[in-house]
Amino acid sequence: MSLPPTEPQLLPLLGGPPPERRDAARNRVRLLDAAQELVERCGPRAVTMDAVAAAAGVGKGTVFRRFHSREGLMAAVLDHSETEWQAAVLSGPPPLGPGADAWERLLAFGRSRLESTLLHAELIREAGHSGARAGGAHAFAATHVRYLLTELGVTGDLPILATALLAPLELPILDQQVTIEGFPVERVYDGWVDLARRIIGRP
Amino acid sequence: MSLPPTEPQLLPLLGGPPPERRDAARNRVRLLDAAQELVERCGPRAVTMDAVAAAAGVGKGTVFRRFHSREGLMAAVLDHSETEWQAAVLSGPPPLGPGADAWERLLAFGRSRLESTLLHAELIREAGHSGARAGGAHAFAATHVRYLLTELGVTGDLPILATALLAPLELPILDQQVTIEGFPVERVYDGWVDLARRIIGRP
DNA sequence: AGGCTAAACGGACCGTGGTCCGCTTTGTAT
DNA sequence: ATACAAAGCGGACCACGGTCCGTTTAGCCT
């Protein structure tokens, strides 16, 4: 046994994890494309991991190495739409994007988020706990709402208040109201606006 | 082929599904006991349906006939504690039970629910969508909160407002704040009280 | 080019949730 | 008591998520 001929990494090379090998990257996009295509053709519920692997022309093990689990894969598919939505909030046209006053933006945010959540309901459910929603997406939304609340002059524990305002727009709660109790979406939205008014402390 | 000699049910016998056969009832309690015992010994995550069936001394098919699915079984186990809690709210000692004024009761309700949700977190997660929570339990909590809000003179769309007040106490949201973001429970509770004040419209 | 290492690959394999169907038990009507 | 229909039973069976490990391949260093 001898010392390795060279240090595999002379400098810490600060920054993140090592880059991805070319075949790995190629397979990741193949898998994501296949998954997206299958999801929108059969619905997320009916998509099996074997099917995705086969459609992408790779082995099953590869699917699980790229995306930890089925939930992870679904989360990745969901991430596509989520990212577009974030772009619309950050730099799209008003009133959702910048350019309108904070109250208008908050209203647009609520409606947009409500519709988006209902639109992707199945996928969100399938993405479950490891959903982009549970990680980055919620953080994004919370940050944005906190910013808007600040603009509106709200004082208090903003992270908590933002969460309280976001909570009724999360799928489990929306599902309860819309799917199970059968409330019309308009009513739920109006209720949310009312909640926002009370939190802000305005007529 | 002849006509059936008697009508199996002369009168509609209004009121629900036919009664349960004796062996069926016996197996239901055996299964529930076995499940509860296994859950508290190994944690809900580790309990398999085969194990429950074996521990109860019945076949696997029987488990699935009584409780539609794994989630259904977990929901049934959860239902035990949930029922006790409901009794405490309806007829236990104040301030959770009747006897205190509405605001005190609301505070006690919030704290109790928060603690109970965190305590049974794993089970609730495992019970998933068909959880007693998604069905009867949420309805109970919503009704109670609606009642308290009425007592406090709140006007508006009460069903929606009640849901908004309950939403931050649901597991997914609590999980986000406590487990992922690491907020202390006290802070979450204080935030909830603040939310309640704003909804009611009082200092 | 050639050689070497670590990463990636693929598909056989396993455990578990859920279904199916032929057999048994229960309750009732004669 | 006996007969009979319906509800219940059990365990073999299937499909799908997830793991494992022997083989292949990308990237790099000489």
XYZ file of C-alpha atoms (C1' of nucleotides) in Angstrom:
466
model
C 0.000 0.000 0.000
C 1.438 3.354 -1.046
C 0.439 6.955 -0.816
C -1.833 8.173 -3.582
C 0.228 9.666 -6.414
C -1.614 12.951 -6.302
C -4.014 14.731 -4.065
C -7.376 14.426 -5.719
C -8.141 17.980 -4.641
C -5.266 20.323 -3.960
C -7.396 23.193 -2.801
C -10.632 22.880 -0.873
C -12.308 24.235 -4.003
C -14.825 25.978 -1.810
C -18.310 26.099 -3.009
C -20.462 23.130 -3.205
C -20.515 19.518 -4.049
C -18.331 18.223 -6.876
C -19.741 18.774 -10.366
C -21.837 16.172 -12.106
C -20.441 13.756 -14.613
C -21.682 14.184 -18.167
C -23.588 10.918 -18.347
C -25.165 11.681 -15.005
C -26.355 15.089 -16.159
C -27.663 13.613 -19.404
C -29.625 10.958 -17.552
C -31.025 13.515 -15.137
C -32.621 15.532 -17.960
C -33.782 12.365 -19.719
C -35.463 11.241 -16.508
C -37.004 14.593 -15.784
C -38.392 14.879 -19.307
C -39.778 11.370 -19.209
C -41.337 11.950 -15.800
C -42.933 15.240 -16.816
C -44.315 13.706 -19.981
C -45.728 10.687 -18.153
C -47.180 12.846 -15.405
C -49.120 15.045 -17.738
C -50.306 12.102 -19.785
C -51.425 9.720 -17.021
C -51.614 11.880 -13.948
C -49.030 11.717 -11.166
C -50.801 8.971 -9.280
C -50.454 6.477 -12.110
C -46.781 7.038 -12.844
C -44.533 4.239 -11.620
C -40.808 4.431 -11.174
C -40.258 1.488 -13.513
C -42.229 3.285 -16.184
C -40.160 6.431 -15.814
C -36.939 4.459 -15.928
C -38.059 2.585 -19.024
C -39.302 5.724 -20.785
C -35.988 7.431 -20.096
C -34.067 4.381 -21.265
C -32.116 3.942 -18.047
C -32.028 1.435 -15.227
C -34.156 1.753 -12.166
C -31.224 2.257 -9.848
C -30.301 5.393 -11.741
C -33.666 6.959 -11.013
C -33.198 6.474 -7.309
C -29.634 7.761 -7.326
C -30.638 11.042 -8.989
C -33.837 11.629 -7.018
C -33.841 9.968 -3.622
C -37.341 8.587 -3.819
C -40.552 8.720 -5.729
C -41.484 11.814 -3.763
C -38.176 13.351 -4.683
C -38.837 12.799 -8.367
C -42.300 14.300 -8.143
C -40.874 17.251 -6.252
C -38.373 17.778 -9.043
C -41.143 17.782 -11.645
C -43.139 20.195 -9.540
C -40.106 22.420 -9.225
C -40.381 23.371 -12.887
C -43.712 25.166 -12.550
C -42.750 26.479 -9.147
C -39.683 28.170 -10.557
C -41.664 29.853 -13.304
C -44.086 31.116 -10.703
C -41.285 32.515 -8.576
C -39.942 34.351 -11.594
C -43.377 35.867 -12.179
C -43.473 37.102 -8.604
C -39.953 38.484 -8.642
C -39.864 40.114 -12.049
C -43.131 39.551 -13.901
C -45.758 42.163 -14.740
C -47.763 43.825 -11.958
C -49.791 43.399 -9.910
C -48.130 40.053 -9.107
C -44.683 41.319 -9.967
C -43.133 44.599 -8.847
C -44.751 47.856 -9.890
C -48.018 47.812 -7.963
C -48.431 48.910 -4.361
C -47.963 46.359 -1.622
C -51.645 45.707 -0.956
C -52.381 45.074 -4.624
C -49.407 42.766 -4.812
C -50.533 40.870 -1.745
C -53.988 40.320 -3.250
C -52.497 39.142 -6.513
C -50.106 36.904 -4.614
C -52.903 35.242 -2.674
C -55.042 34.575 -5.694
C -52.169 33.324 -7.779
C -50.904 31.035 -5.078
C -54.372 29.666 -4.413
C -54.939 28.873 -8.072
C -51.510 27.417 -8.546
C -51.855 25.171 -5.533
C -55.190 23.831 -6.704
C -53.910 23.402 -10.240
C -51.001 21.244 -9.150
C -52.854 19.585 -6.303
C -52.183 15.999 -7.351
C -48.533 16.597 -7.965
C -48.097 18.379 -4.647
C -49.826 15.532 -2.864
C -47.598 13.030 -4.635
C -44.484 15.045 -3.852
C -45.471 14.749 -0.224
C -43.059 15.757 2.451
C -39.899 16.166 0.424
C -41.799 18.493 -1.872
C -40.064 21.544 -3.191
C -42.894 23.160 -1.314
C -41.757 21.882 2.045
C -38.281 23.121 1.404
C -37.386 26.004 -0.838
C -40.788 26.968 -2.124
C -42.297 27.700 1.239
C -39.244 29.699 2.217
C -39.614 31.787 -0.917
C -43.284 32.495 -0.346
C -42.701 33.289 3.312
C -39.933 35.713 2.493
C -42.060 37.485 -0.076
C -45.050 37.800 2.236
C -42.822 39.054 5.026
C -41.525 41.708 2.678
C -45.023 42.795 1.669
C -46.176 42.877 5.289
C -43.237 45.083 6.151
C -44.126 47.417 3.297
C -47.636 47.594 4.699
C -46.302 48.668 8.065
C -47.241 45.534 9.951
C -45.426 45.044 13.239
C -45.062 41.882 15.269
C -43.417 38.495 14.774
C -43.305 38.659 10.997
C -42.091 35.111 10.253
C -44.940 33.712 12.295
C -47.511 36.093 10.885
C -46.404 35.329 7.350
C -46.823 31.627 8.021
C -50.292 32.230 9.421
C -51.247 34.072 6.271
C -49.793 31.368 4.073
C -51.244 28.433 5.945
C -54.797 28.648 4.553
C -53.302 28.511 1.061
C -51.530 25.220 1.645
C -52.970 22.170 -0.019
C -54.234 20.240 3.001
C -56.326 23.153 4.182
C -57.492 24.122 0.702
C -58.398 20.518 0.033
C -60.508 20.377 3.152
C -62.445 23.475 2.216
C -62.799 23.108 -1.531
C -62.842 19.371 -2.172
C -64.387 18.001 1.012
C -66.632 20.788 2.269
C -67.361 22.045 -1.218
C -66.820 25.744 -0.633
C -66.503 27.669 -3.890
C -63.031 28.962 -4.617
C -64.296 32.547 -4.695
C -65.507 32.269 -1.147
C -62.224 30.842 0.061
C -60.380 33.661 -1.657
C -62.637 36.320 -0.176
C -62.088 34.746 3.221
C -58.364 34.932 2.729
C -58.562 38.615 1.809
C -60.580 39.201 4.961
C -57.913 37.413 6.967
C -55.208 39.544 5.385
C -57.127 42.719 6.292
C -57.449 41.615 9.902
C -53.791 40.724 10.166
C -52.739 44.039 8.680
C -55.238 45.811 10.879
C -57.113 47.793 8.262
C -60.666 48.108 6.975
C -84.304 -20.165 -9.290
C -87.059 -19.003 -7.023
C -87.961 -15.883 -5.213
C -86.266 -15.448 -1.874
C -88.479 -16.973 0.819
C -88.445 -13.855 2.961
C -87.441 -10.302 2.740
C -84.214 -10.010 4.664
C -85.384 -6.675 5.992
C -89.112 -6.020 6.238
C -88.754 -2.414 7.256
C -86.072 -0.070 6.019
C -84.781 -0.104 9.587
C -83.676 3.461 9.081
C -80.379 4.514 10.447
C -77.297 3.339 8.847
C -75.507 0.239 7.719
C -76.486 -3.211 8.957
C -75.004 -4.269 12.299
C -71.716 -6.092 12.522
C -71.463 -9.823 12.907
C -70.055 -11.026 16.224
C -66.815 -12.446 14.833
C -66.306 -9.276 12.864
C -66.679 -7.095 15.932
C -64.368 -9.335 17.927
C -61.702 -9.161 15.231
C -62.034 -5.387 15.015
C -61.159 -4.934 18.678
C -58.396 -7.522 18.475
C -56.906 -5.664 15.540
C -57.222 -2.282 17.156
C -55.610 -3.473 20.365
C -52.787 -5.147 18.488
C -52.232 -2.073 16.363
C -52.212 0.307 19.315
C -49.814 -1.913 21.204
C -47.451 -2.225 18.249
C -47.608 1.468 17.519
C -46.589 2.519 20.966
C -43.871 -0.095 21.120
C -42.205 0.388 17.736
C -43.511 3.716 16.526
C -46.105 4.014 13.781
C -43.560 4.074 10.988
C -42.274 0.596 11.785
C -45.632 -1.142 12.074
C -46.467 -3.369 9.134
C -49.866 -4.707 8.244
C -48.630 -8.290 8.340
C -47.334 -7.715 11.852
C -50.668 -6.332 13.014
C -52.532 -9.232 11.444
C -50.211 -11.745 13.046
C -50.324 -10.078 16.454
C -54.112 -10.064 16.322
C -54.168 -13.663 15.173
C -56.171 -13.015 12.019
C -55.496 -13.117 8.311
C -54.246 -10.147 6.395
C -57.381 -9.834 4.334
C -59.351 -9.237 7.495
C -57.268 -6.206 8.369
C -58.023 -4.631 5.037
C -61.718 -5.402 5.183
C -62.132 -3.700 8.577
C -59.915 -0.695 7.887
C -59.664 0.090 4.205
C -55.958 0.723 4.133
C -52.927 1.199 6.270
C -53.835 4.855 6.611
C -57.306 3.831 7.686
C -55.918 1.639 10.452
C -53.637 4.375 11.709
C -56.531 6.792 11.637
C -58.546 4.387 13.771
C -55.743 4.176 16.311
C -55.440 7.935 16.328
C -59.164 8.210 16.858
C -58.804 6.899 20.406
C -56.785 9.835 21.700
C -58.748 12.224 19.562
C -61.997 11.143 21.167
C -60.623 11.637 24.655
C -59.508 15.095 23.678
C -62.934 15.950 22.306
C -64.478 14.855 25.577
C -62.109 17.136 27.459
C -63.174 20.055 25.298
C -66.879 19.330 25.558
C -67.159 18.450 29.210
C -63.774 18.542 30.893
C -62.578 21.054 33.471
C -62.070 24.702 32.499
C -60.429 26.529 30.928
C -60.429 23.945 28.115
C -63.887 22.693 28.993
C -66.943 24.817 29.690
C -66.898 27.205 32.649
C -64.336 29.788 31.586
C -65.071 32.775 29.383
C -64.714 32.399 25.643
C -61.319 34.065 25.324
C -59.791 31.884 28.039
C -61.264 28.840 26.419
C -59.888 29.829 23.048
C -56.392 30.214 24.491
C -56.614 26.847 26.207
C -57.941 25.303 23.024
C -55.046 26.609 20.962
C -52.402 25.426 23.346
C -53.987 22.049 23.866
C -54.419 21.451 20.178
C -50.881 22.514 19.423
C -49.448 20.168 22.000
C -51.676 17.304 21.019
C -50.791 17.670 17.356
C -47.077 17.646 18.086
C -47.443 14.747 20.477
C -49.152 12.555 17.905
C -47.192 13.899 14.964
C -45.946 10.566 13.667
C -49.307 8.932 13.903
C -51.029 11.824 12.185
C -48.472 11.729 9.415
C -48.962 8.007 9.039
C -52.731 8.353 9.042
C -52.293 10.714 6.141
C -55.251 11.803 4.161
C -57.900 9.473 5.482
C -57.002 10.553 8.983
C -59.747 11.096 11.495
C -58.292 14.566 11.354
C -59.217 15.096 7.745
C -62.742 13.922 8.427
C -64.504 14.180 11.718
C -61.771 15.659 13.862
C -61.345 18.785 11.805
C -65.084 19.262 11.673
C -65.256 19.062 15.448
C -62.479 21.570 15.983
C -63.931 23.918 13.398
C -67.361 23.796 15.002
C -65.929 24.523 18.417
C -63.835 27.447 17.210
C -66.813 28.840 15.318
C -68.808 28.702 18.520
C -66.111 30.492 20.509
C -65.715 33.138 17.827
C -69.443 33.759 17.915
C -69.317 34.128 21.691
C -66.567 36.681 21.221
C -68.759 38.719 18.908
C -66.776 38.104 15.738
C -68.661 38.795 12.525
C -67.828 37.639 9.037
C -67.573 34.310 7.242
C -67.155 32.220 10.368
C -66.445 28.839 8.762
C -63.631 30.379 6.766
C -62.274 32.386 9.676
C -62.319 29.333 11.913
C -60.332 27.418 9.331
C -57.832 30.252 9.082
C -57.351 30.137 12.827
C -56.975 26.362 12.837
C -54.651 26.152 9.862
C -51.455 27.155 11.692
C -52.138 24.369 14.189
C -52.228 21.653 11.553
C -49.293 19.301 11.397
C -47.763 20.311 8.058
C -47.499 23.943 9.111
C -46.374 23.153 12.639
C -43.789 20.766 11.264
C -42.396 23.439 9.014
C -42.017 25.895 11.846
C -40.932 23.677 14.712
C -39.045 20.819 13.088
C -37.569 22.441 9.985
C -37.141 26.085 10.924
C -36.537 25.277 14.564
C -38.822 27.863 16.122
C -39.480 27.157 19.787
C -42.991 25.992 20.572
C -43.566 28.958 22.873
C -42.935 31.360 20.051
C -45.318 29.545 17.744
C -47.962 29.600 20.426
C -47.476 33.297 21.111
C -47.754 33.924 17.393
C -51.009 32.023 17.309
C -52.409 34.079 20.181
C -51.425 37.226 18.302
C -53.225 35.897 15.244
C -56.327 35.178 17.295
C -56.286 38.734 18.680
C -56.063 40.198 15.207
C -58.872 38.042 13.895
C -61.095 38.942 16.817
C -60.125 42.575 16.460
C -59.048 43.301 20.025
C -55.897 44.342 21.909
C -2.326 6.650 -25.956
C -2.584 4.026 -21.724
C -3.742 3.342 -17.050
C -6.101 4.288 -12.932
C -9.873 5.762 -9.650
C -14.105 7.199 -8.404
C -18.509 7.802 -10.006
C -22.368 6.033 -12.371
C -24.944 2.237 -14.277
C -28.543 -1.512 -14.530
C -31.339 -4.983 -13.319
C -31.919 -8.907 -10.087
C -33.737 -8.918 -5.636
C -36.517 -7.870 -1.348
C -40.265 -6.115 1.764
C -44.661 -4.311 2.135
C -49.268 -2.550 0.857
C -53.280 -4.209 -1.284
C -56.386 -7.717 -3.972
C -58.762 -12.115 -4.909
C -61.283 -16.134 -4.400
C -62.483 -20.604 -2.517
C -63.718 -22.014 2.180
C -65.916 -21.218 6.892
C -68.900 -19.014 10.183
C -73.041 -16.683 11.614
C -77.710 -15.693 11.902
C -82.228 -16.646 10.538
C -86.324 -18.743 8.645
C -88.652 -22.922 8.378
C -82.823 -29.507 14.181
C -81.890 -28.300 9.537
C -81.131 -25.662 5.551
C -79.474 -21.815 3.393
C -77.749 -17.255 1.998
C -74.869 -13.657 3.133
C -71.106 -11.896 5.616
C -66.674 -12.943 7.009
C -62.238 -15.220 6.726
C -57.332 -16.267 5.379
C -53.393 -16.673 2.911
C -51.599 -17.160 -1.817
C -50.737 -13.760 -5.056
C -49.475 -9.333 -7.435
C -47.428 -4.639 -8.175
C -44.568 -1.183 -6.851
C -41.043 1.376 -4.127
C -36.469 0.895 -2.732
C -31.694 -1.538 -2.188
C -27.434 -3.957 -3.599
C -23.544 -5.172 -6.021
C -20.878 -6.698 -9.972
C -19.908 -4.223 -14.283
C -19.124 -0.115 -17.158
C -17.658 4.538 -18.120
C -16.080 9.437 -17.602
C -12.426 12.193 -16.366
C -7.746 12.850 -15.273
C -2.755 12.352 -14.783
C 1.459 10.696 -16.785
